[in-house]
PDB file of C-alpha atoms and ligand atoms in Angstrom:
ATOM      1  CA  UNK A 118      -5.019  -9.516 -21.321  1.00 47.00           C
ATOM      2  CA  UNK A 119      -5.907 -12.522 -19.262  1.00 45.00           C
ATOM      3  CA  UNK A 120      -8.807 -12.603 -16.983  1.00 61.00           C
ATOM      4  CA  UNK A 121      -6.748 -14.919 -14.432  1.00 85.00           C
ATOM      5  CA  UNK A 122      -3.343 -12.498 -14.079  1.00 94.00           C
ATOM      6  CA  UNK A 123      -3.456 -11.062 -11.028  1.00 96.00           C
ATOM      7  CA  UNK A 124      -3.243  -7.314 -11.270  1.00 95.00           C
ATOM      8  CA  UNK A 125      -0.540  -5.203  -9.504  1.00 96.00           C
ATOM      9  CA  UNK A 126      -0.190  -1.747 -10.016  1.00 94.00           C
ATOM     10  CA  UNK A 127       2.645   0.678  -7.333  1.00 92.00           C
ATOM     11  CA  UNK A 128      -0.245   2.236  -6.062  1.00 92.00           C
ATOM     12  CA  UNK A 129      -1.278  -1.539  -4.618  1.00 95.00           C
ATOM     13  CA  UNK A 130       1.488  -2.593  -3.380  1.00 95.00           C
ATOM     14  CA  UNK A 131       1.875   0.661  -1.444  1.00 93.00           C
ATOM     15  CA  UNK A 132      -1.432   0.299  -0.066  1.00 95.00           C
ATOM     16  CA  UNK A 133      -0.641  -3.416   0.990  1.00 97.00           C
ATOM     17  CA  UNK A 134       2.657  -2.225   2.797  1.00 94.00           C
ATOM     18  CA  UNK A 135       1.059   0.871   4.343  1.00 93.00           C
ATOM     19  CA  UNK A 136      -2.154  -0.579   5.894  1.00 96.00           C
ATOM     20  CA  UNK A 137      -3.591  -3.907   5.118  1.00 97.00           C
ATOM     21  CA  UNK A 138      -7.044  -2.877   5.791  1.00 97.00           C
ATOM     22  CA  UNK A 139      -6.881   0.555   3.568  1.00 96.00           C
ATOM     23  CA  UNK A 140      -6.048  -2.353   0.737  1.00 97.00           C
ATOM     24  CA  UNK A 141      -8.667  -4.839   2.052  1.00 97.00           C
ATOM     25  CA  UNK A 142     -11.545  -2.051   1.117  1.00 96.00           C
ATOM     26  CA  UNK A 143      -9.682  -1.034  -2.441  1.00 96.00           C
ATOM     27  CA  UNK A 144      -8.790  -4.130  -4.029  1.00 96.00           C
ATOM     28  CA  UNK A 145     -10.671  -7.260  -2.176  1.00 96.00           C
ATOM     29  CA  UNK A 146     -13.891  -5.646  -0.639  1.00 95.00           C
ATOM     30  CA  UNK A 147     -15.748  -4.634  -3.825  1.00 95.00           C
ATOM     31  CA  UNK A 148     -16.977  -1.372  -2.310  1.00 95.00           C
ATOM     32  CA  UNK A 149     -17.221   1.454  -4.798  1.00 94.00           C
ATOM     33  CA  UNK A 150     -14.169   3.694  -4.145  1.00 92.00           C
ATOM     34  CA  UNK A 151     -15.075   6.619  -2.918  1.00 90.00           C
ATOM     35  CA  UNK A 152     -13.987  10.098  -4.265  1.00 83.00           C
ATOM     36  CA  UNK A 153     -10.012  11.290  -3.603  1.00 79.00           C
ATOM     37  CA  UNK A 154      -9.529  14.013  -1.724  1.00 76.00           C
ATOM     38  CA  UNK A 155      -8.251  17.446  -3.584  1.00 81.00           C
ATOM     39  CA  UNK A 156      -6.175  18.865  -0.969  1.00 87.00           C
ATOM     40  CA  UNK A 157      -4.192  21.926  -1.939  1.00 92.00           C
ATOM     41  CA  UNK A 158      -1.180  19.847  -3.020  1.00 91.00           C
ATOM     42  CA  UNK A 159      -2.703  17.054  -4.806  1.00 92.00           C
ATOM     43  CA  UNK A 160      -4.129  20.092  -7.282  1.00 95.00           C
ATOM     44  CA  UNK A 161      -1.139  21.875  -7.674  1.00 96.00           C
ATOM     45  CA  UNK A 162       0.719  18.021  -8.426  1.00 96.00           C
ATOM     46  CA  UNK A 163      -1.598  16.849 -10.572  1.00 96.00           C
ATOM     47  CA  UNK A 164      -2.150  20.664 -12.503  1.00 98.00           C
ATOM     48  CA  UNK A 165       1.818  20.721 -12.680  1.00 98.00           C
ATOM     49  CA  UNK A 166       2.141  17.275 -14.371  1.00 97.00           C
ATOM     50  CA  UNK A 167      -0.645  18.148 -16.500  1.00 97.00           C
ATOM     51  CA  UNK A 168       1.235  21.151 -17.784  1.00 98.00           C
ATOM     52  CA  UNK A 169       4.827  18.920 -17.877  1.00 98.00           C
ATOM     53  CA  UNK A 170       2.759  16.552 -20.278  1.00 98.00           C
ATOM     54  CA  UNK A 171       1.861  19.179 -22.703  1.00 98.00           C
ATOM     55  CA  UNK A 172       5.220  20.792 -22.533  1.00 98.00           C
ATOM     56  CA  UNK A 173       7.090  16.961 -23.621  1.00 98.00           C
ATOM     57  CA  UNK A 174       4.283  17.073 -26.359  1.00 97.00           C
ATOM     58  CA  UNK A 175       4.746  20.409 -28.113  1.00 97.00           C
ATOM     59  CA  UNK A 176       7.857  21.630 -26.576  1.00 97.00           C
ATOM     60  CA  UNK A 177       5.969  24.968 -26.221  1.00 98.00           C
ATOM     61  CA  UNK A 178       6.141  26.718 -22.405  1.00 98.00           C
ATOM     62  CA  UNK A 179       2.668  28.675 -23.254  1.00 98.00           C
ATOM     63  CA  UNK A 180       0.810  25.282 -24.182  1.00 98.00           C
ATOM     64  CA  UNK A 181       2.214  24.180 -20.376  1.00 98.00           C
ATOM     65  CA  UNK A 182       1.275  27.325 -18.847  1.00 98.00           C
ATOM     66  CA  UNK A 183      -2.187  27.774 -20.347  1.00 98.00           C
ATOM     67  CA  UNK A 184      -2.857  24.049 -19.169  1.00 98.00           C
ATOM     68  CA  UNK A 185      -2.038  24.646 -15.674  1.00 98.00           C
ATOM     69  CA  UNK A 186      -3.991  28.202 -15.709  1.00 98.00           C
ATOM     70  CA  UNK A 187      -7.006  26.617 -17.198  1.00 98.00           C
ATOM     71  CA  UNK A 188      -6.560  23.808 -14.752  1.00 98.00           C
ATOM     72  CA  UNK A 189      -6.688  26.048 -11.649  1.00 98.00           C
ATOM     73  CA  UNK A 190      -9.304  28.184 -12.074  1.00 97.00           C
ATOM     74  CA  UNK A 191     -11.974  25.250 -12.054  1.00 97.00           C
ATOM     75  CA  UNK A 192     -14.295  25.605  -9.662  1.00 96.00           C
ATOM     76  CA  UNK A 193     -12.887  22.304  -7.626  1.00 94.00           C
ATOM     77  CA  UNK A 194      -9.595  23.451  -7.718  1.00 96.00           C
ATOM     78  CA  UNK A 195     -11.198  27.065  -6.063  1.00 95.00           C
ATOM     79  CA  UNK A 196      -8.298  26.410  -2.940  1.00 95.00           C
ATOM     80  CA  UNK A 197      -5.349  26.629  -5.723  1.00 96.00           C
ATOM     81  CA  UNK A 198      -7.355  29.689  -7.051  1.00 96.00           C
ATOM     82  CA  UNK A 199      -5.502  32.492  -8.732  1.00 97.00           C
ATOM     83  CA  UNK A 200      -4.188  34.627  -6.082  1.00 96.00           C
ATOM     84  CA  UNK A 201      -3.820  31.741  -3.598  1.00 97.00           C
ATOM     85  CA  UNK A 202      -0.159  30.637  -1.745  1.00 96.00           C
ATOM     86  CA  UNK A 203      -0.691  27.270  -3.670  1.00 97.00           C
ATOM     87  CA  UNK A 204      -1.032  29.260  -7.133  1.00 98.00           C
ATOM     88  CA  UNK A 205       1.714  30.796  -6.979  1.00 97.00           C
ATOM     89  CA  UNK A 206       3.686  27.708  -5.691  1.00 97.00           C
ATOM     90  CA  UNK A 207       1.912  26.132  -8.718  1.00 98.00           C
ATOM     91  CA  UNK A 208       3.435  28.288 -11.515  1.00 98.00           C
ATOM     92  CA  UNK A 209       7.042  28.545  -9.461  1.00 98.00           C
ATOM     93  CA  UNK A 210       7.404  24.710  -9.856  1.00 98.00           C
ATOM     94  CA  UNK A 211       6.314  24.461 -13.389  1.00 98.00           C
ATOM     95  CA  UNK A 212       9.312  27.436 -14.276  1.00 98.00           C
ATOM     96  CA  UNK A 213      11.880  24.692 -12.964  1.00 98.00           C
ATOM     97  CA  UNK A 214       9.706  22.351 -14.997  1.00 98.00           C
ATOM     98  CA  UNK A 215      10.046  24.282 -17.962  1.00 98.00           C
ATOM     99  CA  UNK A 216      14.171  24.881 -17.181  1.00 98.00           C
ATOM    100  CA  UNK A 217      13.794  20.966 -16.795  1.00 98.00           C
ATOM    101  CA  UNK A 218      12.960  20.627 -20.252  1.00 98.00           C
ATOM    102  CA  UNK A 219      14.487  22.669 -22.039  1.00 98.00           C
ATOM    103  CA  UNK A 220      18.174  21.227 -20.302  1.00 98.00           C
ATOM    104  CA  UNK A 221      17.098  17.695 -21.874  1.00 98.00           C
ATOM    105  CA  UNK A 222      18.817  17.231 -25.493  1.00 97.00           C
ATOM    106  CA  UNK A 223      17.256  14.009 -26.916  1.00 97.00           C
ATOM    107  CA  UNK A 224      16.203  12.419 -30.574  1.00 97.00           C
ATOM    108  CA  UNK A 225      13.138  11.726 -29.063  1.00 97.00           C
ATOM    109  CA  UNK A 226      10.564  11.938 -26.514  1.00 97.00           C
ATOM    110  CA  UNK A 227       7.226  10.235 -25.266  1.00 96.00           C
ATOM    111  CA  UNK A 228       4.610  11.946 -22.472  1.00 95.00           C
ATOM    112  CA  UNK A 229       2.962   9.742 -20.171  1.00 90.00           C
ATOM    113  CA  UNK A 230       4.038   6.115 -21.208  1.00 92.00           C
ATOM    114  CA  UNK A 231       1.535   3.711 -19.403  1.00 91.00           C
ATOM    115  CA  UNK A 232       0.900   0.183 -20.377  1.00 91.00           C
ATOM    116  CA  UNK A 233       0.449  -3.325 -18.615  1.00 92.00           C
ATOM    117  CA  UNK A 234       2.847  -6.086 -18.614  1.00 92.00           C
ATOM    118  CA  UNK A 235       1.982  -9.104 -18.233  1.00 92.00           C
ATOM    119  CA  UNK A 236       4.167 -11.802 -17.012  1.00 92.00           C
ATOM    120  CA  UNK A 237       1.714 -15.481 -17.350  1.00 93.00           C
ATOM    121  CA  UNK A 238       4.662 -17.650 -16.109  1.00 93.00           C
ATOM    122  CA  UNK A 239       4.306 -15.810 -13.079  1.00 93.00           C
ATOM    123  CA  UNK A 240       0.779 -15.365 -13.077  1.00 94.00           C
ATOM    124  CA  UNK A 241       0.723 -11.672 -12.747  1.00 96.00           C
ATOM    125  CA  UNK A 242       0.346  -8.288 -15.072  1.00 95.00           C
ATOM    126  CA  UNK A 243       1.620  -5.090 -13.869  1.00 95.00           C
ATOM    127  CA  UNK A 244       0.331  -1.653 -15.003  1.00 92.00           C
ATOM    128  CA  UNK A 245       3.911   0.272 -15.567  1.00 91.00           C
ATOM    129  CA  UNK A 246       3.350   4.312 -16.080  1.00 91.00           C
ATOM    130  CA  UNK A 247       5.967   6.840 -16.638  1.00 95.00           C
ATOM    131  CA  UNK A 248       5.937  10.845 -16.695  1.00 96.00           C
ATOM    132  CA  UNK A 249       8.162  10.991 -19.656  1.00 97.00           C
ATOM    133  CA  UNK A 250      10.645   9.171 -22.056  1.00 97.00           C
ATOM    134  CA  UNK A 251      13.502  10.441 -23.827  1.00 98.00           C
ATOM    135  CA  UNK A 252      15.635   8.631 -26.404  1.00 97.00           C
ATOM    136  CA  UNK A 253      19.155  10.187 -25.755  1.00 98.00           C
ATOM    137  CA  UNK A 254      20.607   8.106 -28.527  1.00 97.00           C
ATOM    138  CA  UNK A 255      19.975   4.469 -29.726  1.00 95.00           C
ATOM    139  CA  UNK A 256      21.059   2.496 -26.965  1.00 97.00           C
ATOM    140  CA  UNK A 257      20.240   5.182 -24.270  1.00 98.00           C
ATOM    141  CA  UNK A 258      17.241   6.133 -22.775  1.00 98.00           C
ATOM    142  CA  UNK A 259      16.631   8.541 -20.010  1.00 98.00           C
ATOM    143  CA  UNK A 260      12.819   8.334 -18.366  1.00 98.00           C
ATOM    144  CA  UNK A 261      11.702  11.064 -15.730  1.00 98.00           C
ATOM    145  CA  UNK A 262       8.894  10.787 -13.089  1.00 97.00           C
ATOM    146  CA  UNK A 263       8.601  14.705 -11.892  1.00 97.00           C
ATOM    147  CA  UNK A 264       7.990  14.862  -7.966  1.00 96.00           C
ATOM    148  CA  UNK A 265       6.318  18.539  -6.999  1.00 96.00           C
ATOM    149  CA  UNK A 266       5.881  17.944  -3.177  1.00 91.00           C
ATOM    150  CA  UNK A 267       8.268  19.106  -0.132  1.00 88.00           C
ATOM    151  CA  UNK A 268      10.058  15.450   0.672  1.00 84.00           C
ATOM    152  CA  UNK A 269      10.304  12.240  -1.136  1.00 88.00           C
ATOM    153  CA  UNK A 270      10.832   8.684   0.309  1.00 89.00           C
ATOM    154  CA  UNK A 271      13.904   7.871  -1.117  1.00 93.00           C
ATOM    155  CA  UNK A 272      12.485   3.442  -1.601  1.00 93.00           C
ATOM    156  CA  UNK A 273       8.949   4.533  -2.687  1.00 93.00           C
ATOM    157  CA  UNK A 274      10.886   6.527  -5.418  1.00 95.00           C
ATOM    158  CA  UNK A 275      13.184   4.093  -6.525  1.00 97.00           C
ATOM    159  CA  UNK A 276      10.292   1.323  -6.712  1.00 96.00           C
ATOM    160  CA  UNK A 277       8.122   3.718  -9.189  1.00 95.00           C
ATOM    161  CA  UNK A 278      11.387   3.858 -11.283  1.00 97.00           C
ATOM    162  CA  UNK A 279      11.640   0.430 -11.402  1.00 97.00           C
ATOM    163  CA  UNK A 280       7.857   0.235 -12.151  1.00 96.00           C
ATOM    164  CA  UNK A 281       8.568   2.877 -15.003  1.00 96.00           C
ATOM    165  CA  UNK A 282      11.891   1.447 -16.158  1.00 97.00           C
ATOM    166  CA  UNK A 283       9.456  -1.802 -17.263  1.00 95.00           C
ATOM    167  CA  UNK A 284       6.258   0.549 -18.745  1.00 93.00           C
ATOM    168  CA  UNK A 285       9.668   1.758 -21.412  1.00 95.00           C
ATOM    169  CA  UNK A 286      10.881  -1.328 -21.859  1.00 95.00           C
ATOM    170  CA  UNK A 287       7.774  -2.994 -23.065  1.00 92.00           C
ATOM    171  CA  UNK A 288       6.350  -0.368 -24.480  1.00 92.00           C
ATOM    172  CA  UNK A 289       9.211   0.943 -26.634  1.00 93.00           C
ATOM    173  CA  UNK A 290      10.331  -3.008 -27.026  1.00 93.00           C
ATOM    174  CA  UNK A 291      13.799  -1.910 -25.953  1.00 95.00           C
ATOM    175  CA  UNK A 292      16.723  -4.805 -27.101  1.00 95.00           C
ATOM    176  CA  UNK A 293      18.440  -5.623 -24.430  1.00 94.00           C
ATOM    177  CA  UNK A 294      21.627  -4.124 -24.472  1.00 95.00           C
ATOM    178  CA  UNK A 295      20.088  -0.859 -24.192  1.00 97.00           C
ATOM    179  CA  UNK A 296      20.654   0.840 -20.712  1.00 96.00           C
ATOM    180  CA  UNK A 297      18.488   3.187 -19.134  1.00 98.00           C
ATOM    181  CA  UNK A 298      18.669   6.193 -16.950  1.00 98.00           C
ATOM    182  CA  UNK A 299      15.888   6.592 -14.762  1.00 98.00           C
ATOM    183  CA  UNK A 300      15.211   9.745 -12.857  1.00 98.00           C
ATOM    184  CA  UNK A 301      13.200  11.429  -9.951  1.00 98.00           C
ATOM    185  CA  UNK A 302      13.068  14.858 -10.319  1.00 98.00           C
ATOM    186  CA  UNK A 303      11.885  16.763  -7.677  1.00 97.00           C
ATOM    187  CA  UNK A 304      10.638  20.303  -9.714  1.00 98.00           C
ATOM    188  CA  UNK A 305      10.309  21.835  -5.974  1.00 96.00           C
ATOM    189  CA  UNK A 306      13.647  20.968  -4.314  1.00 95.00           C
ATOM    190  CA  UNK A 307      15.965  20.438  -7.415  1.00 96.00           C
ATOM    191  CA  UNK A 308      16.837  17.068  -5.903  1.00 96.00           C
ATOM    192  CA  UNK A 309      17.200  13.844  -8.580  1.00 97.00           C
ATOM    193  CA  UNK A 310      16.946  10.508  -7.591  1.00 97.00           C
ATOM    194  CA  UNK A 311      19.188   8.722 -10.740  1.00 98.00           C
ATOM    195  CA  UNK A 312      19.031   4.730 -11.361  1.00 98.00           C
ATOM    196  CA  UNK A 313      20.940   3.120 -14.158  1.00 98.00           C
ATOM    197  CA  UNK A 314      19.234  -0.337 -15.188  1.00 98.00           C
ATOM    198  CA  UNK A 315      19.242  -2.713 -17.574  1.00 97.00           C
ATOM    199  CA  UNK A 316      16.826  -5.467 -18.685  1.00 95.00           C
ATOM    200  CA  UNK A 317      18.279  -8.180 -16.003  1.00 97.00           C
ATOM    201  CA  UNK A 318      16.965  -5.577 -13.589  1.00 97.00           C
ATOM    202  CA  UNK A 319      13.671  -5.035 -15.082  1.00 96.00           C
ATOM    203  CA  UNK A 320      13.386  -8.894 -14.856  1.00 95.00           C
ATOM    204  CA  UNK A 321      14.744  -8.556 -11.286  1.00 96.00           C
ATOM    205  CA  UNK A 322      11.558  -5.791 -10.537  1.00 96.00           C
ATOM    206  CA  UNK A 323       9.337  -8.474 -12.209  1.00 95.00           C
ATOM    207  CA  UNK A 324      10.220 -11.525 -10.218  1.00 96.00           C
ATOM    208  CA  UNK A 325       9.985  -9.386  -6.882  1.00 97.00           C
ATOM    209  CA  UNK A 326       6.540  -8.217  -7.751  1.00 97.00           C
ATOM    210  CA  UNK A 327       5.789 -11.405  -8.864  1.00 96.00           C
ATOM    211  CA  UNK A 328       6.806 -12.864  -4.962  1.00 97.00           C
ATOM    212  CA  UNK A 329       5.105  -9.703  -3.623  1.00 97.00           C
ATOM    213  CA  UNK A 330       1.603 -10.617  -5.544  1.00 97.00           C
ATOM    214  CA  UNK A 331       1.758 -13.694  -4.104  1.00 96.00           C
ATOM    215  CA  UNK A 332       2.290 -12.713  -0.681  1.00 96.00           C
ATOM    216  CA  UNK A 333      -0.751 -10.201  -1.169  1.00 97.00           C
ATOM    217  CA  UNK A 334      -3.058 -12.933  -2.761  1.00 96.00           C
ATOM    218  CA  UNK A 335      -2.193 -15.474  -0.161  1.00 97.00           C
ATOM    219  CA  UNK A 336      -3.273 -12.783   2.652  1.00 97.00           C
ATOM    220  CA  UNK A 337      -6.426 -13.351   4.155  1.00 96.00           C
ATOM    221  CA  UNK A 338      -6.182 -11.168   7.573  1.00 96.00           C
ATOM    222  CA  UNK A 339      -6.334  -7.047   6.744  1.00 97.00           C
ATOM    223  CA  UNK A 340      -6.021  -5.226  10.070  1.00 96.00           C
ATOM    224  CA  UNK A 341      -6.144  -1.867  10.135  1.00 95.00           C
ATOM    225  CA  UNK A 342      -2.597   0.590  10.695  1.00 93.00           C
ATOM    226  CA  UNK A 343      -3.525   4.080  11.905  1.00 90.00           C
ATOM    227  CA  UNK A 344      -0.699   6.712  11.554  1.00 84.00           C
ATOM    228  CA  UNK A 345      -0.197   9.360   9.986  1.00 82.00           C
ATOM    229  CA  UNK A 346      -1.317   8.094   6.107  1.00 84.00           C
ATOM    230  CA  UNK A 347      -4.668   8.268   7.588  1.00 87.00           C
ATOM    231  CA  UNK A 348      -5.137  11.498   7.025  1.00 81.00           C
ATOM    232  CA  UNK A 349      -5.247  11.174   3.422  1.00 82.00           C
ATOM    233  CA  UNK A 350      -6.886   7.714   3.458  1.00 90.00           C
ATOM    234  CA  UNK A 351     -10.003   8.264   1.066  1.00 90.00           C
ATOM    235  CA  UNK A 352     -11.542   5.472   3.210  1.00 93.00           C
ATOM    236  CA  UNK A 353     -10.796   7.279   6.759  1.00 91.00           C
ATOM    237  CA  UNK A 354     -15.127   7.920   6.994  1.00 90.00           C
ATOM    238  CA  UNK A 355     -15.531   4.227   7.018  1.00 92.00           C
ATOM    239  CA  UNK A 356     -12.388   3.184   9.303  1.00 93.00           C
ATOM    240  CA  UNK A 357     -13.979   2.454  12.935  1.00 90.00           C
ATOM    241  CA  UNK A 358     -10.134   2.250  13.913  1.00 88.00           C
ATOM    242  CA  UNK A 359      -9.139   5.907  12.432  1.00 86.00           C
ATOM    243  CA  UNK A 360     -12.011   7.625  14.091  1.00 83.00           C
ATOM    244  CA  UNK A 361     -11.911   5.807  17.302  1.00 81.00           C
ATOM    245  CA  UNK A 362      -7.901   7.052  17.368  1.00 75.00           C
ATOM    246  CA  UNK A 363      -9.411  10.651  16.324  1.00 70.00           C
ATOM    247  CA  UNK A 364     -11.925  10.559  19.271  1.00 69.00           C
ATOM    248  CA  UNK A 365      -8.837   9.414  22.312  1.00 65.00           C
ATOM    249  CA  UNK A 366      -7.287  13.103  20.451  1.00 56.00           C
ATOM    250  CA  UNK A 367      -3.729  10.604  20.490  1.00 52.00           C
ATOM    251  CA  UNK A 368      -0.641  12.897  19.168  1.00 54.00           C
ATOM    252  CA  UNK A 369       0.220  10.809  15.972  1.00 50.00           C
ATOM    253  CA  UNK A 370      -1.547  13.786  13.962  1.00 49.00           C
ATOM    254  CA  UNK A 371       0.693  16.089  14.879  1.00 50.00           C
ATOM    255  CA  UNK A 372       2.393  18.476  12.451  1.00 51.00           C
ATOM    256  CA  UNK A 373       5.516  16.630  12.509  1.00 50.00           C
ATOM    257  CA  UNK A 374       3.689  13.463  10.937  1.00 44.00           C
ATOM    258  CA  UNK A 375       1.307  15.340   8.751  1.00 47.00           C
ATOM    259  CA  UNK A 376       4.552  16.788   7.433  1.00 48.00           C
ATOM    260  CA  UNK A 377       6.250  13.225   7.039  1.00 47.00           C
ATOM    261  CA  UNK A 378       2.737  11.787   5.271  1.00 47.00           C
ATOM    262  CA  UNK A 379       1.846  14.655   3.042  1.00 49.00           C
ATOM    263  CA  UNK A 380       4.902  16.409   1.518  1.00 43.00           C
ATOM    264  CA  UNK A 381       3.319  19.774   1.370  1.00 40.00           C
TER     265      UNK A 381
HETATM  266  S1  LIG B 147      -7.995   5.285   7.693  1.00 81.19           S
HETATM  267 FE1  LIG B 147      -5.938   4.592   8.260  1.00 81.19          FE
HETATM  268  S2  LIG B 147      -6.236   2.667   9.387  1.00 81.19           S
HETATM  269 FE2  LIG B 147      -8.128   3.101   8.259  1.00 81.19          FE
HETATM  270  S3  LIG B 147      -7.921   2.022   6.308  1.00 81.19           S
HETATM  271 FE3  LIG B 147      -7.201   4.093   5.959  1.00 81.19          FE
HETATM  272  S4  LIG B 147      -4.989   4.001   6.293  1.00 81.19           S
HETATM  273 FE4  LIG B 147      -5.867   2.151   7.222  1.00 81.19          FE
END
């Protein structure tokens, strides 16, 4: 990969739309990043897709359970513990994972495609991931990314699809009459979020991120947006204007808003 593409990734873009100065400290300042925070449904996401990776890989429920169990009773997962609300929320959204699965018919399947792809005429390479892959037949693919929380941003999902939609088609080197389905599954509420593209869209996602990267690299002003993402902002210690907002005790953490930031 070329040292001179410019990197996107979702994530950055996100961070760029949500609050210029939360992506002034991850991607321009050079400060070491400091650690996420585990809340209570960041463990039970990431244990559930854990489990949903194992399941695509061996098609056995008990390899998916015994991943999650294991995963929850580590000592930094204690607030997911056994016996916890969030445990057994855990366990009742990977049994709709599992009912996921096993309604999927396909030739073939890949867990976890993630790969970059880089575009030098534009002068960019984007890091594409997707939960899983299946190869319904030989000019159809379907590719999942499984949602666990509460609500889901109907654009945020749609632009990881896209995102996803190009980690397949680079990865698997699709030709280009194949079409894709592209899904967000929500293992909580049931609800899917279905996309049918083709390779004149994933050029499409391409040439948007590639105007999008340039926007971001030409920015030099990162001012700070408080709201409600704050509250999960891993830089929030180190944000004068987040903890100036918390001191004047202003209403925008309300449960309404935590509710709208954090789907659980
Ligand atoms: S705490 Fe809020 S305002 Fe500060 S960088 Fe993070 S998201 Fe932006």
């Amino acid at each position: 990969m070329s040292e001179t593409l410019f990197q996107v990734t979702h994530t950055k873009i996100q961070s760029f739309q949500r609050c210029r100065k939360q992506y002034w400290f991850s991607y321009v300042s050079g400060l070491d990043w400091p650690p996420s925070r585990d809340t209570p449904a960041a463990i039970v996401g990431k244990g559930v897709h854990r489990a949903m990776r194992r399941l695509c890989e061996t098609d056995h429920p008990e390899d998916a359970e015994h991943e999650l169990d294991a995963y929850l009773r580590m000592p930094k997962h204690h607030e997911a513990a056994p016996g916890t609300e969030y445990h057994r929320l855990a366990f009742e959204i990977l049994a709709n994972g599992i009912a996921a699965h096993e309604s999927i018919v396909s030739e073939d399947r890949y867990a976890e495609l993630s790969t970059w792809v880089p575009s030098r005429s534009r002068g960019i390479t984007i890091r594409a991931m997707i939960d899983r892959a299946d190869r319904l037949d030989p000019d159809h693919w379907l590719i999942i990314d499984w949602k666990t929380g509460r609500y889901d941003l109907d654009e945020i999902v749609d632009a990881q699809l896209d995102v996803g939609h190009l980690a397949l088609r680079t990865s698997r080197m699709l030709p280009a009459g194949t079409r894709v389905t592209a899904i967000g599954w929500n293992l909580r509420s049931g609800h899917q979020r279905v996309r049918e593209l083709n390779r004149d869209d994933a050029r499409k996602t391409v040439d948007y991120i590639a105007n999008f990267a340039a926007r971001m690299q030409a920015t030099s002003e990162f001012p700070a947006t408080p709201g409600p993402h704050c509250t999960f902002c891993d830089w929030r210690d180190r944000c004068d204007e987040a903890i100036s907002l918390e001191r004047t005790e202003l209403t925008w953490l309300d449960d309404d808003w935590e509710r709208a930031a954090e789907p659980f």
